[in-house]
mmCIF file with all atom_site columns, C-alpha atoms in Angstrom:
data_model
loop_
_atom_site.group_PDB
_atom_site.id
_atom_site.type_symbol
_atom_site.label_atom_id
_atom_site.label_alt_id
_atom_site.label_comp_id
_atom_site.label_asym_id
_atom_site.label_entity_id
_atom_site.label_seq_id
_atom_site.pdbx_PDB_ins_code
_atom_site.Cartn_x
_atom_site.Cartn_y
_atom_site.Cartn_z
_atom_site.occupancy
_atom_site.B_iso_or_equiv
_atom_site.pdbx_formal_charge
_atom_site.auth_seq_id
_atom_site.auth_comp_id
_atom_site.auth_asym_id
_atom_site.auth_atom_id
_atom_site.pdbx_PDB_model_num
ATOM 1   C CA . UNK A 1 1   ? -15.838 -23.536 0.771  1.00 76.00 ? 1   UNK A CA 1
ATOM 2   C CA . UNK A 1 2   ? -15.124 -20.200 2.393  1.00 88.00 ? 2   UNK A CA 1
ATOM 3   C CA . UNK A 1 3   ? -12.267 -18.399 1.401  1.00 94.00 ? 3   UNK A CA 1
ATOM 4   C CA . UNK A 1 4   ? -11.008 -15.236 3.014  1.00 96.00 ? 4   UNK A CA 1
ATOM 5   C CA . UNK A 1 5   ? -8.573  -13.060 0.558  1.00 97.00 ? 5   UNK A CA 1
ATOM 6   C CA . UNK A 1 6   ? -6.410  -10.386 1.857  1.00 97.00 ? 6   UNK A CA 1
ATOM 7   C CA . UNK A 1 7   ? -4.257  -7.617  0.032  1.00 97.00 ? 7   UNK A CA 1
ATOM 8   C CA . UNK A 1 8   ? -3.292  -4.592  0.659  1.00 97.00 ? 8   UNK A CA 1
ATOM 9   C CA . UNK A 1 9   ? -0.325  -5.510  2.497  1.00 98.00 ? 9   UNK A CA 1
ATOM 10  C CA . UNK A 1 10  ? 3.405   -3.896  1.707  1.00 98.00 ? 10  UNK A CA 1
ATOM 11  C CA . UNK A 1 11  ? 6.193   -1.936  2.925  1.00 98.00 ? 11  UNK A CA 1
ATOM 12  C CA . UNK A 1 12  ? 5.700   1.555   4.096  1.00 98.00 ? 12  UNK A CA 1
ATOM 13  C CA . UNK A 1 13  ? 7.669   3.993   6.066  1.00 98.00 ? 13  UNK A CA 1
ATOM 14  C CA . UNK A 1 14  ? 6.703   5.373   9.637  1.00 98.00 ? 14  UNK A CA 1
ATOM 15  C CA . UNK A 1 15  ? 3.501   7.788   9.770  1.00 98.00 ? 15  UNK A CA 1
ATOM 16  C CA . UNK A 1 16  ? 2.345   6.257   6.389  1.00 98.00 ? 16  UNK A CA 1
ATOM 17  C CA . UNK A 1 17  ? -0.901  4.723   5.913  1.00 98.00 ? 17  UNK A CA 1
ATOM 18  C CA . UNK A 1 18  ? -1.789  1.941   3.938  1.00 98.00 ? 18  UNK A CA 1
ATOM 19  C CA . UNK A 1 19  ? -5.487  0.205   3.270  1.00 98.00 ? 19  UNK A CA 1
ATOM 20  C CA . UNK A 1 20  ? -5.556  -3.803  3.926  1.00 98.00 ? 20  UNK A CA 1
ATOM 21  C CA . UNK A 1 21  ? -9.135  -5.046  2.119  1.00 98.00 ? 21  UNK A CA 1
ATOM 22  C CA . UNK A 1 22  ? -10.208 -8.970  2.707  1.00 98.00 ? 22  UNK A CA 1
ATOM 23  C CA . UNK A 1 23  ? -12.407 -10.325 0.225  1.00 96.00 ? 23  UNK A CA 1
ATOM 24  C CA . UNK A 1 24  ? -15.007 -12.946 1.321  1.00 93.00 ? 24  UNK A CA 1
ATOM 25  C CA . UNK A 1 25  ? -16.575 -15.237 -0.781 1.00 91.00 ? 25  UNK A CA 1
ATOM 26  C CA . UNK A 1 26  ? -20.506 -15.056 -0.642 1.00 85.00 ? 26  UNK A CA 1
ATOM 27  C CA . UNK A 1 27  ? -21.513 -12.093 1.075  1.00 90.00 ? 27  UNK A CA 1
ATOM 28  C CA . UNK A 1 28  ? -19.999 -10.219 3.965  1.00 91.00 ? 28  UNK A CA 1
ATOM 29  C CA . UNK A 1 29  ? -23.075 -10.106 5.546  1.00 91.00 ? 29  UNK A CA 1
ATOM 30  C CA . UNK A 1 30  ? -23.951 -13.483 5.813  1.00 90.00 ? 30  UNK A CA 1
ATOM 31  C CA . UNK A 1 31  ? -21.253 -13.355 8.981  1.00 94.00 ? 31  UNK A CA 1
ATOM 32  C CA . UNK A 1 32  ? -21.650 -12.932 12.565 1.00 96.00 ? 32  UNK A CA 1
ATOM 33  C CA . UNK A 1 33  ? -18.266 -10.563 12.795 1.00 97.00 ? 33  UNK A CA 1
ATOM 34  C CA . UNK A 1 34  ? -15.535 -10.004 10.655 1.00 97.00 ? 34  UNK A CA 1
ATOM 35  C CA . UNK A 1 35  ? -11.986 -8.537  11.532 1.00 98.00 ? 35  UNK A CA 1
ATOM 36  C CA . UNK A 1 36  ? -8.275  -8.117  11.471 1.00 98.00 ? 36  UNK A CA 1
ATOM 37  C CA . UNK A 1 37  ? -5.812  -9.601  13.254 1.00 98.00 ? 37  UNK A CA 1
ATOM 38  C CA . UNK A 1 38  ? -1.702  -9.833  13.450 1.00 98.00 ? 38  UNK A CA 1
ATOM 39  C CA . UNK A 1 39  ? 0.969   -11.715 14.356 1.00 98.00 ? 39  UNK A CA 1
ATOM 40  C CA . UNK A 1 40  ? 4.326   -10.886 14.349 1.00 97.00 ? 40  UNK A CA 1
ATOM 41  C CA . UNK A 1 41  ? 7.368   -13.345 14.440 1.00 93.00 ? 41  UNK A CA 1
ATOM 42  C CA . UNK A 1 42  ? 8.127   -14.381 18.528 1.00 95.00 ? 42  UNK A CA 1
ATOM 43  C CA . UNK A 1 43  ? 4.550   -13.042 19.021 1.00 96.00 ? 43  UNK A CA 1
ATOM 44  C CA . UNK A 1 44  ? 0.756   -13.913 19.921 1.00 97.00 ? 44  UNK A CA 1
ATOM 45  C CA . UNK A 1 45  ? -1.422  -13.779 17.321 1.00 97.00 ? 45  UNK A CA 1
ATOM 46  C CA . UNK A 1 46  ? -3.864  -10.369 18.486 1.00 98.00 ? 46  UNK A CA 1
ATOM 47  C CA . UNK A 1 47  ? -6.730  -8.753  17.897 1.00 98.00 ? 47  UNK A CA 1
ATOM 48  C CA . UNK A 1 48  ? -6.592  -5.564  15.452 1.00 98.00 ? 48  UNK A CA 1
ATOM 49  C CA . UNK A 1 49  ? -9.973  -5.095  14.824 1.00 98.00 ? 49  UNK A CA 1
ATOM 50  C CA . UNK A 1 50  ? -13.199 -6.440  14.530 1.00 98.00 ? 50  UNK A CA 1
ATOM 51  C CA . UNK A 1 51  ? -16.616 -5.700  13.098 1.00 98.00 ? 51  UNK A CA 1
ATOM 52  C CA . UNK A 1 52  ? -19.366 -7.389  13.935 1.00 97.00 ? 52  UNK A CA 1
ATOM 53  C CA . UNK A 1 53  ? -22.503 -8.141  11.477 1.00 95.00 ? 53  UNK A CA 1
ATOM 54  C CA . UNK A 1 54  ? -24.660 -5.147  13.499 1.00 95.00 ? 54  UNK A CA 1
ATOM 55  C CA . UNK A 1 55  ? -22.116 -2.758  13.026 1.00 96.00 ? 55  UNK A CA 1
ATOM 56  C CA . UNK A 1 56  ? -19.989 -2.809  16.119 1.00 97.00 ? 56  UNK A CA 1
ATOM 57  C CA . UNK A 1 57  ? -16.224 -2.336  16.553 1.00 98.00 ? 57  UNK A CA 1
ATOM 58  C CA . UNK A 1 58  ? -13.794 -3.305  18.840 1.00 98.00 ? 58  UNK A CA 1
ATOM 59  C CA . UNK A 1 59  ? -9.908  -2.508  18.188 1.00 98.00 ? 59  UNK A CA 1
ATOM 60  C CA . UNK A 1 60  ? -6.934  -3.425  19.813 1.00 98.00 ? 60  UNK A CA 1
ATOM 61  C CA . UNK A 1 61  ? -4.976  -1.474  22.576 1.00 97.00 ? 61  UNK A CA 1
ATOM 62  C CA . UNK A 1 62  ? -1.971  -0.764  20.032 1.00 97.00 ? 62  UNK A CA 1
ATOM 63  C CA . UNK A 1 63  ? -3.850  0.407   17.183 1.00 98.00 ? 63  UNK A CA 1
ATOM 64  C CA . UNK A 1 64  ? -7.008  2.241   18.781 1.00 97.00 ? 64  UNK A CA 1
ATOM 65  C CA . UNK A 1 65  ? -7.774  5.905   17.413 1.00 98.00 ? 65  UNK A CA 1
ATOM 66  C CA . UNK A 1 66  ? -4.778  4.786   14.184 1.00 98.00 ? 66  UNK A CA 1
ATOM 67  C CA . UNK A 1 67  ? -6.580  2.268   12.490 1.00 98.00 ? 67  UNK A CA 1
ATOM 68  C CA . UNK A 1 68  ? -10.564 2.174   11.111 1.00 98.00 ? 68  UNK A CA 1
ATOM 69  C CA . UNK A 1 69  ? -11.973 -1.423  10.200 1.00 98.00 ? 69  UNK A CA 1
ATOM 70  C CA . UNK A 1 70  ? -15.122 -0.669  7.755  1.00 98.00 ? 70  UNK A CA 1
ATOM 71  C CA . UNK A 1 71  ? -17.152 -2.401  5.311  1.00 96.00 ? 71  UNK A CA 1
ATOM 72  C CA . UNK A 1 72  ? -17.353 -1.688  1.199  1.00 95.00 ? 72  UNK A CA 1
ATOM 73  C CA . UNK A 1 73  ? -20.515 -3.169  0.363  1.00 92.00 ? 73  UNK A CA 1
ATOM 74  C CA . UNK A 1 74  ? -20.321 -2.170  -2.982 1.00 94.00 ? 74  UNK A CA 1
ATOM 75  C CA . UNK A 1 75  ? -17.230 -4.234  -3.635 1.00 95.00 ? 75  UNK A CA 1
ATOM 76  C CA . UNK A 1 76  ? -17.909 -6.929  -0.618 1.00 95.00 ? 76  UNK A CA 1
ATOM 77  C CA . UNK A 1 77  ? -15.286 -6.222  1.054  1.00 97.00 ? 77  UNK A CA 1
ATOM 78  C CA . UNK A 1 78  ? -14.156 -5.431  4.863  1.00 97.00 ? 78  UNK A CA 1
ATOM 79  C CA . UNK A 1 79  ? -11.236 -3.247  4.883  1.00 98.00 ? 79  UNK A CA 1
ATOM 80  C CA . UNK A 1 80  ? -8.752  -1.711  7.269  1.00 98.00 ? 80  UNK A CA 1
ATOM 81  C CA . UNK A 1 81  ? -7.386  1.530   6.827  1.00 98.00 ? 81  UNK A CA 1
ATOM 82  C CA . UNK A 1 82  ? -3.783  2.094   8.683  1.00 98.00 ? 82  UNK A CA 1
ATOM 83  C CA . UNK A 1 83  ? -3.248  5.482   9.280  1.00 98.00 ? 83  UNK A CA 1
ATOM 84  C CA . UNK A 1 84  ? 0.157   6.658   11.135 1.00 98.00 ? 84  UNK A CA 1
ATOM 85  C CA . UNK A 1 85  ? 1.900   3.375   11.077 1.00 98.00 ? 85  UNK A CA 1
ATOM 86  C CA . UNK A 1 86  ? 4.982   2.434   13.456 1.00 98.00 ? 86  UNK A CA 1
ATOM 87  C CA . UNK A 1 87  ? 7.740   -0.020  13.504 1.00 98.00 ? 87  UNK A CA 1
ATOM 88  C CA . UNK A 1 88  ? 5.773   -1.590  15.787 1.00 97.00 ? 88  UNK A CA 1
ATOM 89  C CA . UNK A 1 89  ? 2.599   -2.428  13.476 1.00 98.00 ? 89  UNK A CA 1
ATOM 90  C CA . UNK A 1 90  ? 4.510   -4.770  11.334 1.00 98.00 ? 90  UNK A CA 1
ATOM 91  C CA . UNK A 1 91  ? 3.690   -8.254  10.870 1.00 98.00 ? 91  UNK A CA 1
ATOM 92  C CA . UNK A 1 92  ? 1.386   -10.602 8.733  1.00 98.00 ? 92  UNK A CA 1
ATOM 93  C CA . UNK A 1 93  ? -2.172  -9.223  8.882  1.00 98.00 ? 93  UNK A CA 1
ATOM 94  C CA . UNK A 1 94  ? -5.138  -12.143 8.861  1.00 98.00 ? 94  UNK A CA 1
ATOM 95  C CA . UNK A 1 95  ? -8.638  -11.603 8.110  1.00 98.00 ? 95  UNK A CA 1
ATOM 96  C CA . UNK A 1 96  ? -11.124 -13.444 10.034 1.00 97.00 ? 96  UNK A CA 1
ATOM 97  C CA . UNK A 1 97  ? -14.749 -13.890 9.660  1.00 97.00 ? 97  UNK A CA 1
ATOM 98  C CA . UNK A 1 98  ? -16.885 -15.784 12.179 1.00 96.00 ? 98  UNK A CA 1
ATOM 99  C CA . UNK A 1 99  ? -20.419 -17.608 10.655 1.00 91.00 ? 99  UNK A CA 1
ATOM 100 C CA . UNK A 1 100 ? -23.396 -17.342 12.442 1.00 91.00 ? 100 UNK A CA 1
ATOM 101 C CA . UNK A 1 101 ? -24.002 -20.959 13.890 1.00 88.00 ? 101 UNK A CA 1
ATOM 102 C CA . UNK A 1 102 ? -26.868 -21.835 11.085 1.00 86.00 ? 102 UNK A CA 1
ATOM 103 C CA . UNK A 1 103 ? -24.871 -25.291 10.158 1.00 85.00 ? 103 UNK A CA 1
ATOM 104 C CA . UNK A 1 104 ? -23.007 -27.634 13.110 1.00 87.00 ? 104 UNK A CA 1
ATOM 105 C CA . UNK A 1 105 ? -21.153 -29.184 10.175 1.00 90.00 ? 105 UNK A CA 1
ATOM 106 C CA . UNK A 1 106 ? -19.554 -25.789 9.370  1.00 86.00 ? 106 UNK A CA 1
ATOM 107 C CA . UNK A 1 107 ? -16.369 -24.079 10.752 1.00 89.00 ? 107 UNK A CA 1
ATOM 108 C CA . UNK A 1 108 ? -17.029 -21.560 13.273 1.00 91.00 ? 108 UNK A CA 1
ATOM 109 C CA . UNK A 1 109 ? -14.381 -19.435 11.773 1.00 94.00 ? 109 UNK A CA 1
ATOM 110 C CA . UNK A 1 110 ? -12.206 -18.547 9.094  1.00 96.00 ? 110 UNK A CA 1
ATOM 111 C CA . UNK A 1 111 ? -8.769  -17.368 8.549  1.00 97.00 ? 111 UNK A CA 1
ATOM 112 C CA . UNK A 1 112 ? -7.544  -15.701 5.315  1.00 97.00 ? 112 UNK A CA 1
ATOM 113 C CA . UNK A 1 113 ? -3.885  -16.067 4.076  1.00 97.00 ? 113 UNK A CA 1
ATOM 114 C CA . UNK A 1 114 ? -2.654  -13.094 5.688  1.00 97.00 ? 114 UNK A CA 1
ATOM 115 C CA . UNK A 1 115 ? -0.669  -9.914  3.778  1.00 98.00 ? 115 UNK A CA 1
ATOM 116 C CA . UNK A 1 116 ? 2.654   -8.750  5.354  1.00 98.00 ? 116 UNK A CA 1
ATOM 117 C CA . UNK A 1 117 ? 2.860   -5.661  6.603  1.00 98.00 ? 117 UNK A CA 1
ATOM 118 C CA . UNK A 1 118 ? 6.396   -4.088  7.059  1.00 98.00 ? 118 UNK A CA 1
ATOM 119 C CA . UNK A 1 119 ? 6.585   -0.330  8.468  1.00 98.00 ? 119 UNK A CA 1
ATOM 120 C CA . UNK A 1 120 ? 11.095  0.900   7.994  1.00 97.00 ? 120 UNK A CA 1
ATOM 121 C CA . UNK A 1 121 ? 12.422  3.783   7.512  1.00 94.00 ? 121 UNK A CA 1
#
């Protein structure tokens, strides 16, 4: 009955930014951590970032000091802004959000759709 929603997603040229925002339903808060993560075709899914339900953040090698995860309470909403994007940052973009482990019954996680993300010149 979760359901994660993801947009945001497009092409962009290098050193462009772009804003990726996943839309839970229910409240944001009611999670133990949300976050971003990639895959691109040939590779492992990673971590892009992640923000946990007290506030902390953890971001990937690739993307640290480019790329802010942050949450819009007013719209409930945890977006990620992209700032200085490379080649290298394309691929399809998933939001995640972990539950706190309040029902056995439940899935520990979910997985959004995922947005593409293409950076070309």
């Amino acid at each position: 009955q979760v359901q994660l929603v993801e947009s945001g997603g497009g092409s962009v040229q290098p050193g462009k930014s772009l804003r990726l925002s996943c839309a839970a339903s229910g409240s944001i808060f009611s999670f133990k951590a949300m976050g971003w993560y990639r895959q691109a075709p040939g590779k492992q899914r990673e971590l892009v970032a992640e923000l946990t339900n007290g506030g902390t953040t953890t971001y990937g090698d690739s993307v640290k000091g480019r790329f802010t995860i942050s949450r819009d309470n007013a719209k409930n909403t945890v977006d990620l802004q992209m700032n200085s994007l490379k080649p290298e940052d394309t691929a399809v973009y998933y939001c995640n959000a972990q539950r706190f482990p309040d029902n056995p019954y439940a899935p520990y996680e979910y997985w959004g759709q995922g947005t593409q993300v293409t950076v070309a010149s």
